[in-house]
């Protein structure tokens, strides 16, 4: 059978009427100072990039119209990669995180029914980042934080970052672990596979697994991490992960199997993956209650993402959960 979901976005029909009011969680913007440089996104086809770039700072009519095409009622916005994580100097990172979060707050104030925010965090200074996270959640009404990969090569299993996990638990908000710019690519990487094609998923999935095997969730059992891109391929890999982890001489004394931790502490979004087979696999391995709709705007075709989930051949109750209900409960959107 031909999989219609593999139809390129440019060939997709445009007369679709969205059928579910959705909440989407991986929707990017950028303040002018943090717009990705062409060097940072050099793997993009320049023509594709020229269409995306003008959409990043735009937080008004065009974005709302695009959300409407996909039936998205609420978009949770986040500063795009590499963002704060790419800033080498700690004081500058702190000031810029605050600036990006204030700009996002101003946009939310303009559209309080349509926008929410994930905080950008300056983990170059963990104490300052936790203070900023508390400000964003308690004073600005943000619903969590989004981190773009490692911060200057440092991953979130580093004990130095422990206060971040305590603060997330205390505030009871999730951390969205989004790809950033990997600092150490495996020797096998080639340009054709770098970036969003494969390299970012490899780095982000490894980042997530580091959190599990280093025991972050034994210490912080209530921490919640969201992975985009249908879980960065991990839902497909859970059985082998457990099987081979049980045989490595380097395994740590974590309380349960890696897959059990993944199922307990992680949620995933559908961002950038409009594939029925991948969705079915994730529903089977995680349950629909741990999957949430997202689009990865403006890097992906928002209308295609909305039409795909509206037409996905899954149970209607599961679909409502994925499109809206889980996010509403997790982010306490009322
Ligand atoms: Zn993204």
Coordinates of N, CA and C and ligand atoms in Angstrom, one line a residue, residues 26-28 80 176 178-179 200 229 271 296-297 299, ligand 1:
X26 N 6.5 22.2 20.2 CA 7.8 22.5 19.6 C 7.7 23.5 18.5
X27 N 7.4 24.7 18.9 CA 7.2 25.8 17.9 C 8.1 26.9 18.2
X28 N 9.0 27.2 17.2 CA 10.2 28.1 17.5 C 10.0 29.5 17.1
X80 N 14.7 29.4 19.3 CA 15.3 28.3 18.4 C 16.8 28.0 18.7
X176 N 12.0 20.4 28.0 CA 12.0 19.9 26.6 C 13.5 19.8 26.2
X178 N 15.7 19.5 23.4 CA 15.7 19.8 21.9 C 17.2 19.6 21.4
X179 N 17.3 19.2 20.1 CA 18.7 19.2 19.6 C 19.3 20.6 19.6
X200 N 21.6 15.4 14.6 CA 20.9 16.0 15.7 C 20.2 14.9 16.6
X229 N 10.6 15.0 17.8 CA 10.9 14.1 16.6 C 10.6 12.7 17.0
X271 N 6.8 16.2 16.6 CA 7.4 17.3 15.8 C 8.3 16.7 14.7
X296 N 7.3 21.6 14.9 CA 8.6 22.1 14.7 C 8.6 23.3 13.7
X297 N 7.6 24.2 13.8 CA 7.5 25.4 13.0 C 8.6 26.3 13.4
X299 N 10.5 25.2 10.8 CA 11.4 24.3 10.0 C 10.6 23.3 9.2
Ligands
LIG1 ZN1 12.7 22.0 16.7

